[in-house]
Amino acid sequence: KLLFHSDRGVQYACTEFRDQLRGLPVVQSMSRKGNCWDNAVAESFFKTFKSELVNHTDFPTRAAARLATFEYIEGWYNRRRRHSSLNYQTPAQQESYFYTSQMAA
């Protein structure tokens, strides 16, 4: 199942939206009331995603937008973009280090 996490905005909490999710293989999750830190990682990612790709790209079709999003996440963000929160490693490098250290332990 897909996890759909959001803040407690009215658009996500309304009956109509929740009814739409019920017919899908989706589990809805919401931030705790008044806790802005619950979504901090997602908010940070989307800010970066918008500033590096979305805000200066015209996508001719939805398919082109989907492909560009996939290429951004899998080809750039996870594999080549260095992250200060990961000591300037890429997520792929950090993941590799994690699994290597787990196997050695």
Short mmCIF file of N, CA and C in Angstrom, two decimals:
data_model
loop_
_atom_site.label_atom_id
_atom_site.label_comp_id
_atom_site.label_asym_id
_atom_site.label_seq_id
_atom_site.Cartn_x
_atom_site.Cartn_y
_atom_site.Cartn_z
N LYS A 1 0.83 -1.19 0.00
CA LYS A 1 0.00 0.00 0.00
C LYS A 1 0.87 1.25 0.00
N LEU A 2 0.32 2.30 -0.54
CA LEU A 2 0.97 3.60 -0.58
C LEU A 2 0.60 4.38 0.67
N LEU A 3 1.57 5.04 1.27
CA LEU A 3 1.31 5.90 2.42
C LEU A 3 1.17 7.33 1.93
N PHE A 4 0.04 7.95 2.22
CA PHE A 4 -0.20 9.34 1.85
C PHE A 4 -0.16 10.16 3.13
N HIS A 5 0.94 10.91 3.33
CA HIS A 5 1.09 11.71 4.54
C HIS A 5 0.90 13.18 4.20
N SER A 6 0.14 13.87 5.02
CA SER A 6 -0.11 15.29 4.79
C SER A 6 -0.25 16.01 6.11
N ASP A 7 -0.37 17.32 6.02
CA ASP A 7 -0.72 18.08 7.21
C ASP A 7 -2.23 17.95 7.42
N ARG A 8 -2.77 18.67 8.37
CA ARG A 8 -4.19 18.55 8.67
C ARG A 8 -5.04 19.59 7.94
N GLY A 9 -4.59 20.00 6.77
CA GLY A 9 -5.33 20.97 5.98
C GLY A 9 -6.72 20.46 5.64
N VAL A 10 -7.64 21.40 5.53
CA VAL A 10 -9.04 21.04 5.28
C VAL A 10 -9.19 20.22 4.01
N GLN A 11 -8.34 20.48 3.00
CA GLN A 11 -8.44 19.74 1.74
C GLN A 11 -8.12 18.26 1.92
N TYR A 12 -7.32 17.90 2.94
CA TYR A 12 -6.96 16.50 3.17
C TYR A 12 -7.85 15.83 4.21
N ALA A 13 -8.49 16.63 5.05
CA ALA A 13 -9.31 16.07 6.13
C ALA A 13 -10.79 15.96 5.76
N CYS A 14 -11.20 16.60 4.67
CA CYS A 14 -12.62 16.60 4.32
C CYS A 14 -13.10 15.20 3.91
N THR A 15 -14.36 14.97 4.12
CA THR A 15 -14.97 13.66 3.85
C THR A 15 -14.80 13.25 2.40
N GLU A 16 -14.97 14.18 1.47
CA GLU A 16 -14.89 13.85 0.05
C GLU A 16 -13.50 13.30 -0.31
N PHE A 17 -12.46 13.94 0.19
CA PHE A 17 -11.11 13.49 -0.11
C PHE A 17 -10.84 12.12 0.52
N ARG A 18 -11.23 11.96 1.76
CA ARG A 18 -11.00 10.69 2.45
C ARG A 18 -11.78 9.55 1.78
N ASP A 19 -12.98 9.85 1.29
CA ASP A 19 -13.76 8.84 0.56
C ASP A 19 -13.04 8.40 -0.72
N GLN A 20 -12.39 9.35 -1.39
CA GLN A 20 -11.63 9.02 -2.60
C GLN A 20 -10.49 8.05 -2.29
N LEU A 21 -9.83 8.26 -1.17
CA LEU A 21 -8.71 7.38 -0.79
C LEU A 21 -9.18 5.99 -0.38
N ARG A 22 -10.37 5.89 0.18
CA ARG A 22 -10.86 4.60 0.66
C ARG A 22 -10.94 3.54 -0.44
N GLY A 23 -11.19 3.94 -1.65
CA GLY A 23 -11.29 2.99 -2.75
C GLY A 23 -9.95 2.61 -3.36
N LEU A 24 -8.87 3.14 -2.82
CA LEU A 24 -7.54 2.90 -3.38
C LEU A 24 -6.67 2.17 -2.36
N PRO A 25 -5.58 1.55 -2.82
CA PRO A 25 -4.66 0.90 -1.87
C PRO A 25 -3.75 1.94 -1.20
N VAL A 26 -4.39 2.85 -0.44
CA VAL A 26 -3.69 3.97 0.18
C VAL A 26 -4.02 4.04 1.66
N VAL A 27 -3.00 4.27 2.47
CA VAL A 27 -3.20 4.52 3.89
C VAL A 27 -2.93 6.00 4.12
N GLN A 28 -3.90 6.68 4.72
CA GLN A 28 -3.73 8.10 4.98
C GLN A 28 -3.10 8.33 6.35
N SER A 29 -2.15 9.23 6.39
CA SER A 29 -1.47 9.61 7.62
C SER A 29 -1.44 11.12 7.69
N MET A 30 -1.65 11.67 8.87
CA MET A 30 -1.62 13.12 9.03
C MET A 30 -0.66 13.52 10.15
N SER A 31 -0.10 14.70 10.00
CA SER A 31 0.76 15.25 11.04
C SER A 31 -0.01 15.43 12.33
N ARG A 32 0.73 15.46 13.42
CA ARG A 32 0.09 15.76 14.69
C ARG A 32 -0.36 17.22 14.69
N LYS A 33 -1.41 17.50 15.36
CA LYS A 33 -1.95 18.85 15.42
C LYS A 33 -0.92 19.81 16.02
N GLY A 34 -0.65 20.88 15.29
CA GLY A 34 0.24 21.91 15.78
C GLY A 34 1.72 21.56 15.78
N ASN A 35 2.11 20.48 15.08
CA ASN A 35 3.51 20.10 15.06
C ASN A 35 4.07 20.23 13.64
N CYS A 36 4.69 21.36 13.37
CA CYS A 36 5.21 21.63 12.02
C CYS A 36 6.38 20.73 11.66
N TRP A 37 7.03 20.11 12.64
CA TRP A 37 8.21 19.29 12.36
C TRP A 37 7.86 17.95 11.73
N ASP A 38 6.61 17.51 11.83
CA ASP A 38 6.22 16.23 11.24
C ASP A 38 6.46 16.17 9.74
N ASN A 39 6.30 17.28 9.06
CA ASN A 39 6.44 17.31 7.60
C ASN A 39 7.72 18.00 7.14
N ALA A 40 8.64 18.26 8.04
CA ALA A 40 9.82 19.05 7.69
C ALA A 40 10.64 18.44 6.56
N VAL A 41 10.85 17.14 6.58
CA VAL A 41 11.66 16.50 5.53
C VAL A 41 10.96 16.60 4.18
N ALA A 42 9.67 16.31 4.15
CA ALA A 42 8.92 16.39 2.89
C ALA A 42 8.87 17.82 2.38
N GLU A 43 8.63 18.78 3.28
CA GLU A 43 8.57 20.18 2.86
C GLU A 43 9.92 20.62 2.29
N SER A 44 11.00 20.19 2.90
CA SER A 44 12.34 20.54 2.41
C SER A 44 12.58 19.95 1.03
N PHE A 45 12.20 18.68 0.84
CA PHE A 45 12.38 18.05 -0.47
C PHE A 45 11.61 18.81 -1.54
N PHE A 46 10.32 19.10 -1.29
CA PHE A 46 9.51 19.74 -2.32
C PHE A 46 9.98 21.16 -2.61
N LYS A 47 10.50 21.87 -1.61
CA LYS A 47 11.06 23.19 -1.87
C LYS A 47 12.24 23.07 -2.84
N THR A 48 13.12 22.11 -2.59
CA THR A 48 14.27 21.88 -3.46
C THR A 48 13.83 21.44 -4.85
N PHE A 49 12.91 20.50 -4.90
CA PHE A 49 12.38 19.99 -6.17
C PHE A 49 11.80 21.12 -7.02
N LYS A 50 11.02 21.98 -6.40
CA LYS A 50 10.41 23.09 -7.14
C LYS A 50 11.47 24.07 -7.62
N SER A 51 12.43 24.41 -6.75
CA SER A 51 13.42 25.41 -7.14
C SER A 51 14.42 24.87 -8.17
N GLU A 52 14.71 23.58 -8.14
CA GLU A 52 15.69 23.02 -9.07
C GLU A 52 15.09 22.53 -10.39
N LEU A 53 13.80 22.22 -10.40
CA LEU A 53 13.21 21.67 -11.62
C LEU A 53 11.90 22.35 -12.02
N VAL A 54 10.92 22.27 -11.17
CA VAL A 54 9.55 22.62 -11.55
C VAL A 54 9.38 24.09 -11.93
N ASN A 55 9.93 25.01 -11.14
CA ASN A 55 9.66 26.43 -11.35
C ASN A 55 10.24 27.01 -12.63
N HIS A 56 11.17 26.32 -13.26
CA HIS A 56 11.73 26.86 -14.50
C HIS A 56 11.67 25.86 -15.66
N THR A 57 10.68 24.97 -15.60
CA THR A 57 10.51 23.99 -16.68
C THR A 57 9.07 24.01 -17.16
N ASP A 58 8.88 24.10 -18.46
CA ASP A 58 7.55 23.95 -19.05
C ASP A 58 7.43 22.52 -19.56
N PHE A 59 6.50 21.79 -19.00
CA PHE A 59 6.28 20.41 -19.40
C PHE A 59 5.17 20.38 -20.44
N PRO A 60 5.43 19.86 -21.63
CA PRO A 60 4.41 19.85 -22.67
C PRO A 60 3.25 18.90 -22.37
N THR A 61 3.52 17.84 -21.61
CA THR A 61 2.48 16.86 -21.28
C THR A 61 2.69 16.36 -19.86
N ARG A 62 1.68 15.69 -19.33
CA ARG A 62 1.82 15.06 -18.01
C ARG A 62 2.88 13.97 -18.05
N ALA A 63 2.92 13.25 -19.15
CA ALA A 63 3.93 12.19 -19.29
C ALA A 63 5.34 12.77 -19.23
N ALA A 64 5.54 13.92 -19.84
CA ALA A 64 6.85 14.57 -19.79
C ALA A 64 7.18 15.02 -18.37
N ALA A 65 6.18 15.51 -17.65
CA ALA A 65 6.39 15.91 -16.25
C ALA A 65 6.73 14.70 -15.38
N ARG A 66 6.02 13.60 -15.60
CA ARG A 66 6.31 12.37 -14.84
C ARG A 66 7.73 11.87 -15.11
N LEU A 67 8.12 11.86 -16.37
CA LEU A 67 9.46 11.40 -16.73
C LEU A 67 10.52 12.32 -16.13
N ALA A 68 10.32 13.62 -16.22
CA ALA A 68 11.28 14.57 -15.66
C ALA A 68 11.38 14.41 -14.15
N THR A 69 10.25 14.15 -13.50
CA THR A 69 10.25 13.94 -12.05
C THR A 69 11.03 12.68 -11.69
N PHE A 70 10.77 11.60 -12.42
CA PHE A 70 11.51 10.36 -12.17
C PHE A 70 13.01 10.57 -12.38
N GLU A 71 13.37 11.21 -13.48
CA GLU A 71 14.79 11.44 -13.77
C GLU A 71 15.44 12.33 -12.72
N TYR A 72 14.69 13.32 -12.24
CA TYR A 72 15.22 14.22 -11.21
C TYR A 72 15.50 13.44 -9.92
N ILE A 73 14.53 12.64 -9.48
CA ILE A 73 14.67 11.92 -8.21
C ILE A 73 15.70 10.80 -8.32
N GLU A 74 15.54 9.93 -9.31
CA GLU A 74 16.40 8.75 -9.42
C GLU A 74 17.76 9.03 -10.07
N GLY A 75 17.80 9.97 -10.99
CA GLY A 75 19.05 10.24 -11.69
C GLY A 75 19.89 11.34 -11.06
N TRP A 76 19.25 12.30 -10.40
CA TRP A 76 19.99 13.43 -9.84
C TRP A 76 19.93 13.45 -8.31
N TYR A 77 18.74 13.60 -7.76
CA TYR A 77 18.58 13.85 -6.32
C TYR A 77 19.15 12.72 -5.46
N ASN A 78 18.89 11.48 -5.80
CA ASN A 78 19.35 10.35 -4.99
C ASN A 78 20.75 9.87 -5.35
N ARG A 79 21.20 10.11 -6.57
CA ARG A 79 22.45 9.49 -7.02
C ARG A 79 23.63 10.46 -7.16
N ARG A 80 23.36 11.73 -7.48
CA ARG A 80 24.48 12.65 -7.72
C ARG A 80 24.46 13.91 -6.86
N ARG A 81 23.29 14.32 -6.39
CA ARG A 81 23.19 15.56 -5.61
C ARG A 81 23.68 15.32 -4.19
N ARG A 82 24.67 16.09 -3.76
CA ARG A 82 25.20 15.97 -2.40
C ARG A 82 24.29 16.72 -1.43
N HIS A 83 24.10 16.14 -0.26
CA HIS A 83 23.19 16.70 0.74
C HIS A 83 23.97 17.08 1.99
N SER A 84 23.81 18.31 2.42
CA SER A 84 24.53 18.74 3.62
C SER A 84 24.12 17.92 4.84
N SER A 85 22.87 17.49 4.89
CA SER A 85 22.40 16.69 6.03
C SER A 85 23.03 15.30 6.06
N LEU A 86 23.66 14.88 4.96
CA LEU A 86 24.32 13.57 4.88
C LEU A 86 25.84 13.75 4.81
N ASN A 87 26.33 14.84 5.41
CA ASN A 87 27.76 15.13 5.41
C ASN A 87 28.30 15.23 3.98
N TYR A 88 27.50 15.85 3.12
CA TYR A 88 27.84 16.09 1.71
C TYR A 88 28.08 14.81 0.91
N GLN A 89 27.32 13.79 1.25
CA GLN A 89 27.27 12.57 0.45
C GLN A 89 25.93 12.55 -0.28
N THR A 90 25.83 11.70 -1.27
CA THR A 90 24.54 11.51 -1.93
C THR A 90 23.73 10.50 -1.11
N PRO A 91 22.40 10.50 -1.25
CA PRO A 91 21.61 9.46 -0.58
C PRO A 91 22.06 8.05 -0.96
N ALA A 92 22.44 7.85 -2.22
CA ALA A 92 22.89 6.52 -2.64
C ALA A 92 24.17 6.12 -1.91
N GLN A 93 25.09 7.06 -1.74
CA GLN A 93 26.32 6.77 -1.00
C GLN A 93 26.01 6.45 0.46
N GLN A 94 25.13 7.21 1.05
CA GLN A 94 24.75 6.99 2.45
C GLN A 94 24.08 5.64 2.62
N GLU A 95 23.20 5.29 1.69
CA GLU A 95 22.53 3.99 1.76
C GLU A 95 23.53 2.85 1.62
N SER A 96 24.46 2.98 0.69
CA SER A 96 25.48 1.96 0.51
C SER A 96 26.33 1.80 1.77
N TYR A 97 26.72 2.92 2.36
CA TYR A 97 27.49 2.88 3.61
C TYR A 97 26.70 2.19 4.71
N PHE A 98 25.42 2.51 4.82
CA PHE A 98 24.56 1.91 5.85
C PHE A 98 24.52 0.39 5.71
N TYR A 99 24.24 -0.10 4.50
CA TYR A 99 24.13 -1.54 4.31
C TYR A 99 25.47 -2.25 4.46
N THR A 100 26.55 -1.62 4.03
CA THR A 100 27.88 -2.20 4.20
C THR A 100 28.22 -2.32 5.68
N SER A 101 27.93 -1.28 6.45
CA SER A 101 28.23 -1.32 7.89
C SER A 101 27.34 -2.32 8.61
N GLN A 102 26.11 -2.51 8.14
CA GLN A 102 25.21 -3.49 8.75
C GLN A 102 25.71 -4.91 8.52
N MET A 103 26.24 -5.16 7.33
CA MET A 103 26.74 -6.50 7.01
C MET A 103 28.02 -6.80 7.77
N ALA A 104 28.82 -5.77 8.04
CA ALA A 104 30.07 -5.97 8.77
C ALA A 104 29.83 -6.20 10.26
N ALA A 105 28.69 -5.75 10.75
CA ALA A 105 28.41 -5.87 12.20
C ALA A 105 27.96 -7.25 12.60
#
